[in-house]
PDB file of C-alpha atoms in Angstrom:
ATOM      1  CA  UNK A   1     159.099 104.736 -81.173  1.00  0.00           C
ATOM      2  CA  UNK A   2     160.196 100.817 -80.934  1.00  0.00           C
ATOM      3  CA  UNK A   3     157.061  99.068 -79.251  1.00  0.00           C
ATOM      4  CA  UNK A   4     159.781  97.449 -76.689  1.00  0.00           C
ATOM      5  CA  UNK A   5     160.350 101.352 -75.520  1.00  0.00           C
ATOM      6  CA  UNK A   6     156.838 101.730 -74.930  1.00  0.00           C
ATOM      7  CA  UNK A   7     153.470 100.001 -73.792  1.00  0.00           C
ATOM      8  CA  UNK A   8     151.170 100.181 -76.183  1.00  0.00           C
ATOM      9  CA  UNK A   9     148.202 100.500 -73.937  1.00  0.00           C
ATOM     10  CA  UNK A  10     150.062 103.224 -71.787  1.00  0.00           C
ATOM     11  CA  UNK A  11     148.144 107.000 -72.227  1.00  0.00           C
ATOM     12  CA  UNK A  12     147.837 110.440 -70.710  1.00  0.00           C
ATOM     13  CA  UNK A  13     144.140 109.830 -69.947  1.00  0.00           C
ATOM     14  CA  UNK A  14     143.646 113.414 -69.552  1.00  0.00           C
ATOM     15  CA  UNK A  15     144.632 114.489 -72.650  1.00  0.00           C
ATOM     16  CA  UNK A  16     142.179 112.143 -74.350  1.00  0.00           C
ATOM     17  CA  UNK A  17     138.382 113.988 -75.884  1.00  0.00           C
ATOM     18  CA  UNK A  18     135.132 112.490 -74.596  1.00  0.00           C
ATOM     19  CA  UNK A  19     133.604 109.887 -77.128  1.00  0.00           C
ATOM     20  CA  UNK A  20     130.392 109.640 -75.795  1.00  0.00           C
ATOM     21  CA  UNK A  21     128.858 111.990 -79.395  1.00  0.00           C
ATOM     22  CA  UNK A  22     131.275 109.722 -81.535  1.00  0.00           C
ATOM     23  CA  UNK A  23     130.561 106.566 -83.374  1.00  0.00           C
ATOM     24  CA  UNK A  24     133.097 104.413 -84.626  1.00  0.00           C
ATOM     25  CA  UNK A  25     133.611 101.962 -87.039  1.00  0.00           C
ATOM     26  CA  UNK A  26     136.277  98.898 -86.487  1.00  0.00           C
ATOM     27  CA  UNK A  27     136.781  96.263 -89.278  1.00  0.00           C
ATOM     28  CA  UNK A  28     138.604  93.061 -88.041  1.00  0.00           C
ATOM     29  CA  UNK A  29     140.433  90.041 -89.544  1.00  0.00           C
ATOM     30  CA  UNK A  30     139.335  86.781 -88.786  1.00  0.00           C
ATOM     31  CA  UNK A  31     142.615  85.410 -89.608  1.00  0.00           C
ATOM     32  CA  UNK A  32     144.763  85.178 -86.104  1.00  0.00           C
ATOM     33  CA  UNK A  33     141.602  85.154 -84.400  1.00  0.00           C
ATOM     34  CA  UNK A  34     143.566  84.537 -80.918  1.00  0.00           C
ATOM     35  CA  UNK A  35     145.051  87.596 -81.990  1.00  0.00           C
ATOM     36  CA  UNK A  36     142.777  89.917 -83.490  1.00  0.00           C
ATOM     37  CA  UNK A  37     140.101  89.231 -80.961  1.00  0.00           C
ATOM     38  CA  UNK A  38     142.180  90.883 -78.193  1.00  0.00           C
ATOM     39  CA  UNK A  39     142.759  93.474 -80.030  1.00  0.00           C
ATOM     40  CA  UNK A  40     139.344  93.770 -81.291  1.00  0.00           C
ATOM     41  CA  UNK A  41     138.717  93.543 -77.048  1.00  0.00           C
ATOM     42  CA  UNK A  42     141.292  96.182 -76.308  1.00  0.00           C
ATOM     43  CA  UNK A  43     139.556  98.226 -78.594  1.00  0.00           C
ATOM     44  CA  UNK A  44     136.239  98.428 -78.051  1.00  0.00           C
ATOM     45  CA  UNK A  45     136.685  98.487 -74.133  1.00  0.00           C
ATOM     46  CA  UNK A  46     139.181 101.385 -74.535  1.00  0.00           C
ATOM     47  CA  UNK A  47     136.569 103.230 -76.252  1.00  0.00           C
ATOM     48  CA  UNK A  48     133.511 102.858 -74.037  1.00  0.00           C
ATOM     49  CA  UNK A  49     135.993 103.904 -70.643  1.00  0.00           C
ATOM     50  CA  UNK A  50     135.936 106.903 -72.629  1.00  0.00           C
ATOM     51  CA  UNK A  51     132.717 107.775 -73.633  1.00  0.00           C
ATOM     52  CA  UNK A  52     131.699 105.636 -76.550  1.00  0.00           C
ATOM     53  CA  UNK A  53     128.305 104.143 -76.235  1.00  0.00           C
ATOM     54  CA  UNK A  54     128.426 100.227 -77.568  1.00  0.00           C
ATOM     55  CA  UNK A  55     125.723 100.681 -79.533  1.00  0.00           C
ATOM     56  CA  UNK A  56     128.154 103.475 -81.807  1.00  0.00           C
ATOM     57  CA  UNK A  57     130.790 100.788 -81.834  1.00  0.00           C
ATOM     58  CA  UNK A  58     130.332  99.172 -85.321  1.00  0.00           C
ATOM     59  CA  UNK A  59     132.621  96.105 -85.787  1.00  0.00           C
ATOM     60  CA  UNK A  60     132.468  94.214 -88.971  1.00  0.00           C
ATOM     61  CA  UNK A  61     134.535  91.396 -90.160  1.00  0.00           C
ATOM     62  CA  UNK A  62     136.626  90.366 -93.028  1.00  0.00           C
ATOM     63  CA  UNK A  63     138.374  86.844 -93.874  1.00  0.00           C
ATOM     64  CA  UNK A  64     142.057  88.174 -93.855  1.00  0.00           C
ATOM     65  CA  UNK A  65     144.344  90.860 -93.304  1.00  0.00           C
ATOM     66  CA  UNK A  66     144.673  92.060 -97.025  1.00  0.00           C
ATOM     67  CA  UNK A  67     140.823  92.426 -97.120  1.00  0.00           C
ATOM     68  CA  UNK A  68     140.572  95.563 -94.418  1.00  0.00           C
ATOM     69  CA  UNK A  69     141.307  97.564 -97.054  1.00  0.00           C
ATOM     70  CA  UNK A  70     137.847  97.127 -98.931  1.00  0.00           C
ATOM     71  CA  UNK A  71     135.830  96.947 -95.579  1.00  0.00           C
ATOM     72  CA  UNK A  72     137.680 100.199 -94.394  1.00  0.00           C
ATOM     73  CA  UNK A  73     136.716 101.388 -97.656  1.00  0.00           C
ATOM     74  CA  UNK A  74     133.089 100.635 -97.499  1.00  0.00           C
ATOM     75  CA  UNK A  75     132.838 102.372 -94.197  1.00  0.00           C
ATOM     76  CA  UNK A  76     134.033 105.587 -95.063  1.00  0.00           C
ATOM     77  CA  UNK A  77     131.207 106.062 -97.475  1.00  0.00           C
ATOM     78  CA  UNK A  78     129.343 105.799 -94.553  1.00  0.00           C
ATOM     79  CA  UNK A  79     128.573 109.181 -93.209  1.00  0.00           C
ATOM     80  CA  UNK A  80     127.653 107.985 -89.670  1.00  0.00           C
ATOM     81  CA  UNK A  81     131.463 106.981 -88.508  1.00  0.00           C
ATOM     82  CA  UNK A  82     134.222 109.554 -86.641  1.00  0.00           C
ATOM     83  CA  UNK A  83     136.774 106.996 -87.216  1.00  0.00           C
ATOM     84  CA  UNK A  84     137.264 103.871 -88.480  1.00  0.00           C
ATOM     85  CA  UNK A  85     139.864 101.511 -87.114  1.00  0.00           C
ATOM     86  CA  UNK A  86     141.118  98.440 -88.953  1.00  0.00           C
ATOM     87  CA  UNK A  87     142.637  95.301 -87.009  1.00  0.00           C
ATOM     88  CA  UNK A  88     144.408  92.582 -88.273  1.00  0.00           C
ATOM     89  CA  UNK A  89     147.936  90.396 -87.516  1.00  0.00           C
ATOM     90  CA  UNK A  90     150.156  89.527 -90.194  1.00  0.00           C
ATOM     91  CA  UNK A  91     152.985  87.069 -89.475  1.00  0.00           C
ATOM     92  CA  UNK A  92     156.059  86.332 -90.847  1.00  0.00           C
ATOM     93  CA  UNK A  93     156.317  82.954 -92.382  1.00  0.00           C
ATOM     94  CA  UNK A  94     158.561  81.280 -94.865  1.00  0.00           C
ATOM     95  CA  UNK A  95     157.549  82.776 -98.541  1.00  0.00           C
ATOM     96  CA  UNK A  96     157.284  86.342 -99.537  1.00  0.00           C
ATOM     97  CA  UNK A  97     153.817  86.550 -98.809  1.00  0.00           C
ATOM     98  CA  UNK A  98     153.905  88.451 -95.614  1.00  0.00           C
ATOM     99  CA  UNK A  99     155.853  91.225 -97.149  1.00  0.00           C
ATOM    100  CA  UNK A 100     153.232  91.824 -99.653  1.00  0.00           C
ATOM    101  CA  UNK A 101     150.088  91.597 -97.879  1.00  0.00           C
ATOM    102  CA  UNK A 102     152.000  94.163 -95.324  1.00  0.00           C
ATOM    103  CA  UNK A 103     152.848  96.518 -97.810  1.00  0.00           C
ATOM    104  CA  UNK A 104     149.325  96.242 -99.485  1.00  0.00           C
ATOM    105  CA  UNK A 105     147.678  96.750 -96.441  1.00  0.00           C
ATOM    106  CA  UNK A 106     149.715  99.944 -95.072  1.00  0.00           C
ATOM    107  CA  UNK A 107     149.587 101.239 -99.296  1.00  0.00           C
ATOM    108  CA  UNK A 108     145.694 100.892 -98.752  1.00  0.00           C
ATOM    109  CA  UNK A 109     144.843 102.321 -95.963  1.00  0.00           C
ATOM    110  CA  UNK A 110     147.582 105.218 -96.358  1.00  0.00           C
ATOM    111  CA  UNK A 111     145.451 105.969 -99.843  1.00  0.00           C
ATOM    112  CA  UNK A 112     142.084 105.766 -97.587  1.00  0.00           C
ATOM    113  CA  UNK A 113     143.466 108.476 -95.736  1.00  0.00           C
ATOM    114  CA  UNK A 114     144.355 110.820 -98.053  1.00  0.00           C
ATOM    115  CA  UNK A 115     141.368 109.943-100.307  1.00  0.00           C
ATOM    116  CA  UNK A 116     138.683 110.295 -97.226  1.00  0.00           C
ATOM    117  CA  UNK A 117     137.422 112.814 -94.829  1.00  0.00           C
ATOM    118  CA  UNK A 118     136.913 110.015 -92.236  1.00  0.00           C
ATOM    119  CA  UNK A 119     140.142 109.131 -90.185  1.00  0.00           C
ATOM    120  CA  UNK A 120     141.440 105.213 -91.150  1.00  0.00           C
ATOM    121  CA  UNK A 121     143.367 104.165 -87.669  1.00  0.00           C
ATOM    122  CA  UNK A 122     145.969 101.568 -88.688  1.00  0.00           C
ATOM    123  CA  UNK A 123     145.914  98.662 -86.127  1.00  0.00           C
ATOM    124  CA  UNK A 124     147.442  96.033 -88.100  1.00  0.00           C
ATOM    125  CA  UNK A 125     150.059  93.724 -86.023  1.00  0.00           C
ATOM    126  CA  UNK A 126     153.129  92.817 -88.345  1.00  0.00           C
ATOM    127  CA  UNK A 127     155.175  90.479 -86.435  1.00  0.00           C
ATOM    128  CA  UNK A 128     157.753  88.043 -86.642  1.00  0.00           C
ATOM    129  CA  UNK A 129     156.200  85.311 -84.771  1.00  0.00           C
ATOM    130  CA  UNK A 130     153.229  84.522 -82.826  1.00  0.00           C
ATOM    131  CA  UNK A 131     154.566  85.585 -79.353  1.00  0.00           C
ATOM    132  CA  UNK A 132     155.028  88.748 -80.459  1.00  0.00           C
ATOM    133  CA  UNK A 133     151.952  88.833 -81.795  1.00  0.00           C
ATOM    134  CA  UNK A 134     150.514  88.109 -78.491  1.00  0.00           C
ATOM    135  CA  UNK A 135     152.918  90.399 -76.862  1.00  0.00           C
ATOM    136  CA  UNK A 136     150.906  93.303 -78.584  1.00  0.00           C
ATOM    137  CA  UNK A 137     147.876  92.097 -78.354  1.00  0.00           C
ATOM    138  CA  UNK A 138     147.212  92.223 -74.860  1.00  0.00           C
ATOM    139  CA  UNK A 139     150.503  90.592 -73.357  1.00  0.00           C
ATOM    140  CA  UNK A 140     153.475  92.237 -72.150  1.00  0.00           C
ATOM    141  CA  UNK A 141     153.708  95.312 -74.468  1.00  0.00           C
ATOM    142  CA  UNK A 142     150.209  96.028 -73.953  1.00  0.00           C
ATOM    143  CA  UNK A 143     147.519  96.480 -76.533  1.00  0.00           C
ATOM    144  CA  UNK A 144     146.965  97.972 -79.921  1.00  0.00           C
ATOM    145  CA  UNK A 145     143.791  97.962 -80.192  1.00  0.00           C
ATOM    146  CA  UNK A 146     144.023 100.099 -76.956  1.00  0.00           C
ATOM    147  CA  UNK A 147     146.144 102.299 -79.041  1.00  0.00           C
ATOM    148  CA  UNK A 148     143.860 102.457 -81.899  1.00  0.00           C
ATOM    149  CA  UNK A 149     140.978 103.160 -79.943  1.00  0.00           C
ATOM    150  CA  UNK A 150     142.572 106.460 -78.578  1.00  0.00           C
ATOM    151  CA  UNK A 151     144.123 107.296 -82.089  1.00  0.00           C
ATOM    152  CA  UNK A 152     140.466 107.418 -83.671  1.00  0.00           C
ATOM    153  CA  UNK A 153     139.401 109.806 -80.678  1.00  0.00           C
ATOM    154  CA  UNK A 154     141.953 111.639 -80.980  1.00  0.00           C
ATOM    155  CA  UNK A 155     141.598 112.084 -84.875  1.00  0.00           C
ATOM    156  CA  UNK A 156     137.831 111.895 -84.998  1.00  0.00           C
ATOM    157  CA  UNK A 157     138.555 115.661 -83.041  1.00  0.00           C
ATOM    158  CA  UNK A 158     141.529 116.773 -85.129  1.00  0.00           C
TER     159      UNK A 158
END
């Protein structure tokens, strides 16, 4: 569904599982950091309204977008994590660039989840320009990082 259809940070709370026995990873891009930090915030506060105790929120950060892949990666081999969610905000500038970081990214993280028994949640923003960016990351469309955090409850149950 088009994000303009729906609010990202709009949920049946009901039908979400208590994560107060679940500990999650999150790796985060510093690049965007206006960005990424509110969805890094989204994220973790979505998580502890339902159950998650902060110190079972593991966030760890990488330079760029492209680079979740290796810290989502280096999670999973860490038995201790339900779900990992990766957050990062690619966007669109005036060389190709863009299209191959998104592609890597989504390639990476789609192999992560076949490959692994640990759920990878896929929270990276691919926009066209900044406001939408921000539109998604806490503005008018909501927040995926709110999203993400009730994907990886969700899936750490599945």
């Amino acid at each position: 569904m088009a994000t303009a259809l729906h609010n990202l940070s709009s949920y049946d709370a009901d039908k979400v599982p208590d994560a107060s026995n679940m500990c999650f990873g999150i790796v985060v891009a510093e690049w965007n950091p206006e960005i990424t930090g509110a969805l890094l915030q989204g994220a973790v506060s979505t998580l502890e309204k339902h159950g998650a105790l902060p110190e079972n929120i593991h966030v760890k950060t990488v330079p760029g977008s492209f680079e979740l892949i290796y810290g989502a990666h280096q999670m999973t081999r860490n038995d201790g994590y339900d779900a990992i969610i990766i957050l990062g905000s690619v966007i669109r500038g005036e060389t190709p660039h863009f299209d191959y970081i998104c592609q890597g990214v989504t390639q990476g993280i789609a192999e992560l989840n076949i490959k692994s028994d640990i759920p990878v949640i896929y929270g990276l923003l691919t926009t066209n320009d900044l406001q939408q960016a921000k539109d998604r990351a806490g503005g008018r469309l909501g927040n995926k990082g709110d999203e993400c955090a009730i994907v990886a409850i969700k899936m750490a149950k599945f």
